[in-house]
Amino acid sequence: MLKKRIIPCLDIKNGRTVKGINFVNIRDAGDPVELGALYAREGADELVFLDITATHEGRKTFVELVRDIARHLNIPFTVGGGISSVEDVTPLLQAGADKVSVNSSAVRRPELIDELVDAFGSQCIVVAIDARLKDGVWTVFTHGGREPTDKELFAWAREVEKRGAGEILFTSMNHDGTKNGFAVDALKELSEQVQIPVIASGGAGSMDHFKEVFENDSADAALAASIFHFKEIGIGELKDYLKNNNIAVR
Amino acid sequence: MNLALVKYNAGNTQSVLFALERLGITAQLTNDADELMAADKVIFPGVGEAGNTMKHLKSLGLDVILPSLKQPFLGICLGMQLMCRHSEEGDTECLGIFDLDVRRFVPRNHEKVPHMGWNDLSVADHPLLRDLSDPHMYFVHSYYVPESKHSLASAEYIHPFCAVINKDNFYAVQFHPEKSGAQGQKLLENFIGL
């Protein structure tokens, strides 16, 4: 049976993880390779590394880092942040990344998705969508949730699928950071409207929230950052909890 | 151990090289006929689209060389599909090592395609698959090889399909051992030991 996936997300700035504290069993929690390897050992199914560096030098550091991650990690990982062309993706995949995620640049120029799919195949193109619910409408935002767009979540998700994306990573801005649970209703709707896998993001605060989002197939995978980095939930105990609640996990 | 990795426009070459490196093996990346024939083992990686990839293999003459190889040979993911006779992806004539036809997943109950993530294997008793306790591997694919007499392991998504096939010296896996944690690493180690 296909397993539901748990995906820790690491923010990277100038080659270092931004969040993450108090890991007693690794030497350097700021080292993305060490932290990634720890998560892999604990049972993470995939990892996401988001480069939030803005500078050109930072980008080069990131490609080197991706190579280092691929050398040491034996589970799949996605990289994202600042990708806006085929030329941006080539060095990342060549360095050993399995998938790349695009967000703002795909909203600005949707043809980018087609170009990436043609060049690298659907399986490695993840489209990340940030959206906020207001007055009954889910509006897509870009630039880390700062800029509203004229796109509506479900219509944009269907377009993204039609253009060949392999997966959708949906972050509810209403839920992100609240620790009150994922946007289960919107995720369920999204999962029914598209035929490609959906990753839930934003709102995880307890193990029960993961159970809730996987029940009724609201999502195929769930992503979280701070609750893992701050050790509020251990990946091993989360997997055990889900197993005990009859959710298929590895 | 002289292990050759077939050099062509496959997407996951670097990941396979790194996985072998973790096992202490420096593979030779080559599409030279003499070098491929001289290798002890050959791995044929693959991520991408069948039609374009077959064209590329033909332009390198690999469509003739690969089926003629005699040493243990392991195809991965698209590599497995290209070792079959035909693929529905781009209506592509493939290498024909296995007399099997590759089909596209058709959802029955809103299952997502691609089949993406970790899934269980039912494995036969075979040296390639030994010492895999609770075998599960990482899959990413939209096309599959239907169950056949060549199967060494099967997995289930929408319906059962071939996860590992074998004929003579040719082995192929639908999942990505290079990305399947300790179990994937064990399978690669088993292949090297064949």
Coordinates of C-alpha atoms in Angstrom, one line a residue:
Chain A
M1 CA 0.0 0.0 0.0
L2 CA 1.2 3.5 -0.9
K3 CA 2.3 5.3 2.3
K4 CA 1.5 8.8 3.4
R5 CA 4.6 10.9 3.5
I6 CA 6.0 13.1 6.3
I7 CA 8.2 15.9 4.9
P8 CA 10.3 18.2 7.1
C9 CA 11.1 21.5 5.5
L10 CA 14.4 23.3 6.1
D11 CA 15.0 27.0 5.3
I12 CA 18.5 27.7 4.1
K13 CA 20.3 31.0 4.2
N14 CA 23.9 31.3 2.9
G15 CA 24.2 27.5 3.2
R16 CA 23.0 27.2 6.8
T17 CA 19.6 26.2 8.3
V18 CA 17.7 29.2 9.6
K19 CA 15.5 27.6 12.2
G20 CA 16.4 24.7 14.4
I21 CA 17.6 24.6 18.0
N22 CA 18.6 22.3 20.8
F23 CA 19.5 19.2 18.9
V24 CA 21.6 17.3 21.4
N25 CA 22.4 14.4 19.2
I26 CA 24.0 16.2 16.3
R27 CA 27.1 18.4 16.4
D28 CA 25.7 21.3 14.3
A29 CA 22.0 21.9 13.9
G30 CA 22.8 24.8 11.5
D31 CA 24.3 22.3 9.1
P32 CA 21.6 21.3 6.6
V33 CA 23.3 18.0 5.8
E34 CA 23.5 17.0 9.4
L35 CA 20.0 18.0 10.2
G36 CA 18.7 16.4 7.0
A37 CA 20.5 13.1 7.8
L38 CA 19.1 13.2 11.3
Y39 CA 15.6 13.5 10.0
A40 CA 16.2 10.7 7.5
R41 CA 17.4 8.5 10.3
E42 CA 14.3 9.3 12.3
G43 CA 12.1 8.2 9.4
A44 CA 11.4 11.3 7.3
D45 CA 10.1 10.2 3.9
E46 CA 11.4 13.1 1.9
L47 CA 13.0 16.5 2.7
V48 CA 12.5 20.0 1.3
F49 CA 15.3 22.6 1.3
L50 CA 14.1 26.1 0.6
D51 CA 16.8 28.6 -0.3
I52 CA 15.8 32.0 1.1
T53 CA 19.1 33.6 0.1
A54 CA 18.7 36.5 -2.3
T55 CA 22.2 37.0 -3.4
H56 CA 24.1 35.6 -6.4
E57 CA 26.9 34.2 -4.2
G58 CA 24.2 32.6 -2.0
R59 CA 22.8 30.7 -5.0
K60 CA 26.2 29.3 -5.8
T61 CA 26.6 28.2 -2.2
F62 CA 23.2 26.5 -2.5
V63 CA 24.1 24.4 -5.5
E64 CA 27.2 23.2 -3.7
L65 CA 25.0 22.4 -0.7
V66 CA 22.6 20.5 -2.8
R67 CA 25.5 18.3 -4.1
D68 CA 26.6 17.7 -0.5
I69 CA 23.1 16.8 0.6
A70 CA 22.7 14.3 -2.4
R71 CA 26.1 12.8 -1.5
H72 CA 25.0 12.0 2.1
L73 CA 21.2 11.5 2.0
N74 CA 19.6 8.3 0.7
I75 CA 16.0 9.6 0.6
P76 CA 14.5 11.9 -2.0
F77 CA 14.6 15.7 -1.6
T78 CA 13.1 18.8 -3.2
V79 CA 14.8 22.1 -3.5
G80 CA 13.2 25.5 -4.0
G81 CA 13.6 29.2 -3.7
G82 CA 14.3 31.7 -6.4
I83 CA 13.8 29.3 -9.4
S84 CA 12.5 31.1 -12.5
S85 CA 14.0 29.3 -15.5
V86 CA 15.2 26.1 -17.0
E87 CA 18.8 27.4 -16.5
D88 CA 18.2 27.7 -12.7
V89 CA 17.0 24.1 -12.5
T90 CA 19.7 22.3 -14.5
P91 CA 22.5 22.7 -11.9
L92 CA 20.3 21.7 -9.0
L93 CA 19.2 18.5 -10.7
Q94 CA 22.7 17.8 -11.9
A95 CA 23.9 18.2 -8.3
G96 CA 21.5 15.4 -7.3
A97 CA 18.2 17.1 -6.3
D98 CA 15.2 14.9 -7.1
K99 CA 12.6 17.6 -7.5
V100 CA 12.4 21.4 -7.7
S101 CA 9.6 23.6 -6.5
V102 CA 8.5 26.8 -8.0
N103 CA 6.0 29.4 -6.7
S104 CA 5.9 33.1 -7.5
S105 CA 7.7 32.7 -10.8
A106 CA 5.1 30.2 -12.1
V107 CA 2.3 32.6 -11.1
R108 CA 4.1 35.5 -12.9
R109 CA 4.7 33.3 -16.0
P110 CA 2.7 30.1 -16.0
E111 CA 4.5 28.9 -19.2
L112 CA 7.5 28.3 -16.9
I113 CA 5.8 25.1 -15.7
D114 CA 5.5 23.8 -19.3
E115 CA 9.1 24.6 -20.0
L116 CA 10.3 22.8 -16.9
V117 CA 8.1 19.8 -17.6
D118 CA 9.4 19.5 -21.1
A119 CA 13.0 19.8 -20.0
F120 CA 13.0 17.6 -16.9
G121 CA 9.7 15.6 -16.8
S122 CA 6.6 16.0 -14.6
Q123 CA 7.9 13.8 -11.8
C124 CA 10.4 16.4 -10.7
I125 CA 8.3 19.6 -10.9
V126 CA 6.5 20.6 -7.7
V127 CA 4.4 23.8 -7.8
A128 CA 4.0 25.5 -4.4
I129 CA 0.9 27.5 -3.9
D130 CA 0.3 29.9 -1.0
A131 CA -3.3 31.0 -0.6
R132 CA -5.5 32.9 1.9
L133 CA -9.2 32.4 2.4
K134 CA -11.2 35.6 2.7
D135 CA -15.0 36.0 2.2
G136 CA -15.2 32.5 0.9
V137 CA -12.6 32.8 -1.8
W138 CA -9.1 31.3 -1.7
T139 CA -6.8 33.9 -3.2
V140 CA -3.3 32.9 -4.4
F141 CA -0.4 35.0 -3.0
T142 CA 3.2 35.3 -4.1
H143 CA 6.5 36.6 -2.6
G144 CA 6.2 34.6 0.6
G145 CA 2.6 35.5 1.1
R146 CA 3.1 39.3 0.7
E147 CA 1.5 39.9 -2.7
P148 CA -2.1 39.0 -3.6
T149 CA -2.7 37.9 -7.2
D150 CA -5.9 37.6 -9.3
K151 CA -5.7 33.8 -9.2
E152 CA -8.0 31.6 -7.3
L153 CA -6.6 28.5 -5.6
F154 CA -8.6 25.7 -7.3
A155 CA -8.5 27.2 -10.8
W156 CA -4.8 27.8 -10.5
A157 CA -4.2 24.2 -9.2
R158 CA -6.1 22.8 -12.1
E159 CA -4.1 24.9 -14.5
V160 CA -0.8 23.8 -12.9
E161 CA -1.9 20.2 -13.3
K162 CA -2.8 20.7 -16.9
R163 CA 0.6 22.3 -17.6
G164 CA 2.2 19.1 -16.4
A165 CA 3.3 19.7 -12.7
G166 CA 3.9 16.4 -10.9
E167 CA 2.8 17.5 -7.4
I168 CA 1.2 20.5 -5.6
L169 CA 2.4 21.9 -2.3
F170 CA -0.4 23.9 -0.8
T171 CA 0.2 26.3 2.1
S172 CA -2.8 27.8 3.7
M173 CA -1.8 31.3 5.0
N174 CA -4.8 31.3 7.3
H175 CA -3.4 28.2 9.0
D176 CA 0.3 28.7 8.7
G177 CA 1.9 29.4 12.1
T178 CA -1.3 28.9 14.1
K179 CA -0.6 25.3 15.1
N180 CA -4.3 24.7 15.0
G181 CA -4.2 22.1 12.2
F182 CA -4.0 21.9 8.5
A183 CA -6.7 23.4 6.1
V184 CA -8.4 20.1 5.9
D185 CA -11.5 21.2 4.0
A186 CA -9.6 23.1 1.3
L187 CA -7.1 20.2 1.0
K188 CA -9.9 17.7 0.5
E189 CA -11.4 19.9 -2.2
L190 CA -8.0 20.3 -3.8
S191 CA -7.3 16.6 -3.7
E192 CA -10.6 15.9 -5.4
Q193 CA -10.1 18.5 -8.1
V194 CA -6.7 17.4 -9.2
Q195 CA -5.3 13.9 -10.1
I196 CA -1.7 14.6 -9.0
P197 CA -0.4 14.2 -5.4
V198 CA -1.1 17.1 -2.9
I199 CA 1.3 18.0 -0.1
A200 CA -0.4 19.8 2.9
S201 CA 1.5 22.6 4.5
G202 CA 0.7 25.2 7.2
G203 CA -0.9 24.7 10.6
A204 CA 0.6 21.5 12.0
G205 CA 0.7 21.7 15.8
S206 CA 0.1 18.2 17.1
M207 CA 0.2 14.6 15.9
D208 CA -3.5 14.5 15.7
H209 CA -3.4 17.2 13.0
F210 CA -1.4 14.8 10.8
K211 CA -3.9 12.0 11.4
E212 CA -6.7 14.4 10.5
V213 CA -5.2 15.5 7.2
F214 CA -4.5 11.9 6.1
E215 CA -7.8 10.5 7.0
N216 CA -10.3 10.7 4.1
D217 CA -7.3 11.3 1.8
S218 CA -7.2 15.1 2.2
A219 CA -3.5 15.0 1.3
D220 CA -0.9 12.5 0.1
A221 CA 1.9 14.0 2.2
A222 CA 2.3 16.6 5.0
L223 CA 5.0 19.1 5.4
A224 CA 6.1 21.0 8.5
A225 CA 9.0 23.0 9.7
S226 CA 9.2 24.4 13.2
I227 CA 7.4 21.7 15.1
F228 CA 10.2 19.3 13.9
H229 CA 13.0 21.8 14.3
F230 CA 12.0 22.7 17.8
K231 CA 11.4 19.0 18.6
E232 CA 7.8 19.5 19.6
I233 CA 7.1 16.4 17.7
G234 CA 9.6 13.7 16.9
I235 CA 9.3 12.1 13.5
G236 CA 9.6 8.6 14.9
E237 CA 6.8 9.1 17.5
L238 CA 4.6 10.7 14.8
K239 CA 5.1 7.7 12.6
D240 CA 4.2 5.3 15.5
Y241 CA 1.1 7.4 16.3
L242 CA -0.1 7.3 12.7
K243 CA 0.5 3.6 12.4
N244 CA -1.5 3.0 15.6
N245 CA -4.3 5.0 14.1
N246 CA -4.4 2.9 10.9
I247 CA -2.7 5.5 8.7
A248 CA -0.3 3.8 6.2
V249 CA 3.2 5.1 6.9
R250 CA 6.6 3.6 6.5
Chain B
M1 CA 34.8 -4.3 -9.2
N2 CA 34.5 -2.6 -12.5
L3 CA 31.0 -1.1 -12.5
A4 CA 29.8 0.9 -15.5
L5 CA 26.9 3.3 -15.4
V6 CA 25.3 3.9 -18.8
K7 CA 25.9 7.5 -19.8
Y8 CA 23.0 9.1 -21.6
N9 CA 20.4 11.9 -20.9
A10 CA 19.0 10.1 -17.8
G11 CA 18.0 12.4 -15.0
N12 CA 19.2 10.6 -11.9
T13 CA 22.8 9.7 -12.9
Q14 CA 24.4 11.7 -10.1
S15 CA 22.1 10.2 -7.4
V16 CA 23.1 6.7 -8.5
L17 CA 26.8 7.6 -8.6
F18 CA 26.5 9.0 -5.0
A19 CA 24.6 5.8 -3.8
L20 CA 27.4 3.6 -5.2
E21 CA 30.0 5.9 -3.6
R22 CA 28.3 5.3 -0.3
L23 CA 28.9 1.6 -0.9
G24 CA 32.6 2.4 -1.6
I25 CA 32.3 2.0 -5.4
T26 CA 33.5 4.5 -8.0
A27 CA 31.5 3.7 -11.1
Q28 CA 32.6 4.4 -14.6
L29 CA 30.1 6.7 -16.4
T30 CA 30.3 5.6 -20.1
N31 CA 28.5 4.9 -23.3
D32 CA 31.5 3.4 -25.0
A33 CA 30.7 -0.1 -26.4
D34 CA 34.1 -1.6 -25.4
E35 CA 34.0 -0.2 -21.9
L36 CA 30.4 -1.4 -21.3
M37 CA 31.3 -4.9 -22.6
A38 CA 34.4 -5.0 -20.4
A39 CA 32.6 -4.0 -17.1
D40 CA 31.8 -6.6 -14.4
K41 CA 28.4 -5.1 -13.8
V42 CA 26.3 -2.5 -15.7
I43 CA 23.6 -0.1 -14.2
F44 CA 21.2 1.6 -16.5
P45 CA 19.6 4.5 -14.6
G46 CA 16.7 6.5 -15.9
V47 CA 14.3 9.4 -15.2
G48 CA 12.6 11.1 -18.0
E49 CA 10.3 10.4 -21.0
A50 CA 10.4 7.2 -23.0
G51 CA 10.1 8.5 -26.6
N52 CA 12.9 11.1 -26.5
T53 CA 15.1 8.9 -24.4
M54 CA 14.9 6.0 -26.9
K55 CA 15.8 8.4 -29.7
H56 CA 18.8 9.5 -27.7
L57 CA 19.8 5.9 -27.0
K58 CA 19.6 5.0 -30.7
S59 CA 21.7 8.0 -31.6
L60 CA 24.4 6.6 -29.4
G61 CA 24.0 3.1 -30.8
L62 CA 23.0 1.8 -27.3
D63 CA 19.9 0.2 -28.6
V64 CA 22.1 -2.5 -30.1
I65 CA 24.8 -2.6 -27.4
L66 CA 22.7 -2.9 -24.3
P67 CA 20.6 -6.0 -25.2
S68 CA 23.8 -7.8 -26.3
L69 CA 25.5 -7.4 -22.9
K70 CA 26.3 -10.6 -20.9
Q71 CA 27.2 -9.4 -17.4
P72 CA 24.7 -8.7 -14.6
F73 CA 22.7 -5.6 -15.8
L74 CA 20.4 -3.5 -13.6
G75 CA 17.8 -1.1 -15.1
I76 CA 16.2 1.5 -12.8
C77 CA 12.8 3.1 -13.2
L78 CA 12.6 4.4 -16.8
G79 CA 15.6 2.1 -17.5
M80 CA 13.3 -0.8 -16.6
Q81 CA 10.6 0.4 -18.9
L82 CA 13.0 1.0 -21.8
M83 CA 14.2 -2.7 -21.4
C84 CA 10.7 -3.8 -22.3
R85 CA 9.3 -4.3 -25.8
H86 CA 7.0 -1.3 -26.1
S87 CA 5.8 1.6 -23.9
E88 CA 2.5 3.5 -24.2
E89 CA 4.4 6.6 -23.3
G90 CA 4.8 8.3 -26.7
D91 CA 3.9 4.9 -28.4
T92 CA 7.6 4.0 -28.2
E93 CA 9.3 0.8 -29.4
C94 CA 11.9 0.0 -26.7
L95 CA 14.9 -2.3 -26.3
G96 CA 12.9 -5.5 -26.3
I97 CA 15.0 -7.3 -23.7
F98 CA 11.8 -8.3 -22.0
D99 CA 8.8 -9.2 -24.1
L100 CA 6.6 -7.0 -22.0
D101 CA 4.5 -3.9 -22.8
V102 CA 4.6 -0.8 -20.5
R103 CA 1.2 0.7 -19.7
R104 CA -0.1 4.0 -18.2
F105 CA -1.8 3.9 -14.8
V106 CA -5.5 4.5 -15.2
P107 CA -7.1 5.6 -11.9
R108 CA -10.1 3.5 -10.8
N109 CA -11.1 5.4 -7.7
H110 CA -9.4 8.8 -8.0
E111 CA -5.9 7.4 -7.3
K112 CA -3.2 10.0 -8.0
V113 CA -0.9 9.6 -11.0
P114 CA 2.1 9.6 -10.8
H115 CA 2.4 6.8 -8.2
M116 CA 4.7 8.8 -5.9
G117 CA 6.1 7.7 -2.6
W118 CA 7.0 4.6 -0.5
N119 CA 5.3 1.4 -1.2
D120 CA 5.6 -2.3 -0.1
L121 CA 7.1 -5.1 -2.1
S122 CA 6.1 -8.7 -2.2
V123 CA 9.4 -10.4 -3.0
A124 CA 10.4 -13.8 -4.3
D125 CA 13.4 -15.6 -2.8
H126 CA 16.3 -14.4 -4.9
P127 CA 19.8 -13.3 -4.1
L128 CA 19.0 -9.8 -5.5
L129 CA 16.3 -9.4 -2.8
R130 CA 17.8 -11.2 0.2
D131 CA 17.9 -9.6 3.6
L132 CA 15.2 -7.1 2.9
S133 CA 13.1 -7.2 6.0
D134 CA 9.7 -5.5 5.5
P135 CA 10.7 -4.4 2.0
H136 CA 9.4 -1.0 0.9
M137 CA 10.9 1.3 -1.7
Y138 CA 10.5 4.8 -3.1
F139 CA 8.6 5.0 -6.4
V140 CA 7.9 7.8 -8.9
H141 CA 6.2 6.7 -12.1
S142 CA 3.1 7.1 -14.2
Y143 CA 3.7 4.0 -16.4
Y144 CA 4.1 0.4 -15.2
V145 CA 5.0 -3.1 -16.2
P146 CA 2.1 -5.5 -15.8
E147 CA 2.5 -8.7 -13.8
S148 CA 4.4 -11.3 -15.7
K149 CA 6.4 -14.5 -15.4
H150 CA 9.6 -12.4 -15.2
S151 CA 8.5 -10.9 -11.9
L152 CA 10.8 -11.2 -8.9
A153 CA 8.8 -8.7 -6.8
S154 CA 5.5 -7.0 -7.2
A155 CA 3.9 -3.9 -5.7
E156 CA 0.3 -2.7 -5.6
Y157 CA -1.1 0.6 -6.8
I158 CA -4.5 0.6 -8.3
H159 CA -3.6 -3.0 -9.1
P160 CA -0.6 -5.3 -8.8
F161 CA 2.4 -4.5 -11.1
C162 CA 6.0 -5.6 -11.5
A163 CA 8.4 -3.9 -9.1
V164 CA 11.4 -6.2 -10.1
I165 CA 11.9 -8.3 -13.2
N166 CA 14.6 -10.7 -14.3
K167 CA 15.6 -12.6 -17.4
D168 CA 19.0 -14.2 -17.6
N169 CA 21.6 -11.6 -16.7
F170 CA 19.1 -8.7 -17.0
Y171 CA 17.5 -7.3 -13.8
A172 CA 15.2 -4.2 -13.6
V173 CA 13.5 -2.3 -10.8
Q174 CA 10.7 0.2 -11.0
F175 CA 11.6 2.0 -7.8
H176 CA 14.6 4.1 -7.0
P177 CA 17.0 2.0 -4.9
E178 CA 19.4 5.0 -4.8
K179 CA 16.7 6.9 -2.9
S180 CA 15.1 4.1 -0.9
G181 CA 17.1 4.5 2.3
A182 CA 18.8 1.5 3.9
Q183 CA 16.6 -1.1 2.0
G184 CA 17.5 0.5 -1.4
Q185 CA 21.2 0.5 -0.4
K186 CA 20.9 -3.2 0.5
L187 CA 19.4 -4.1 -2.9
L188 CA 22.3 -2.3 -4.7
E189 CA 24.7 -4.1 -2.5
N190 CA 23.0 -7.4 -3.4
F191 CA 23.3 -6.5 -7.1
I192 CA 26.9 -5.8 -6.7
G193 CA 27.3 -9.2 -5.1
L194 CA 25.6 -11.2 -7.8

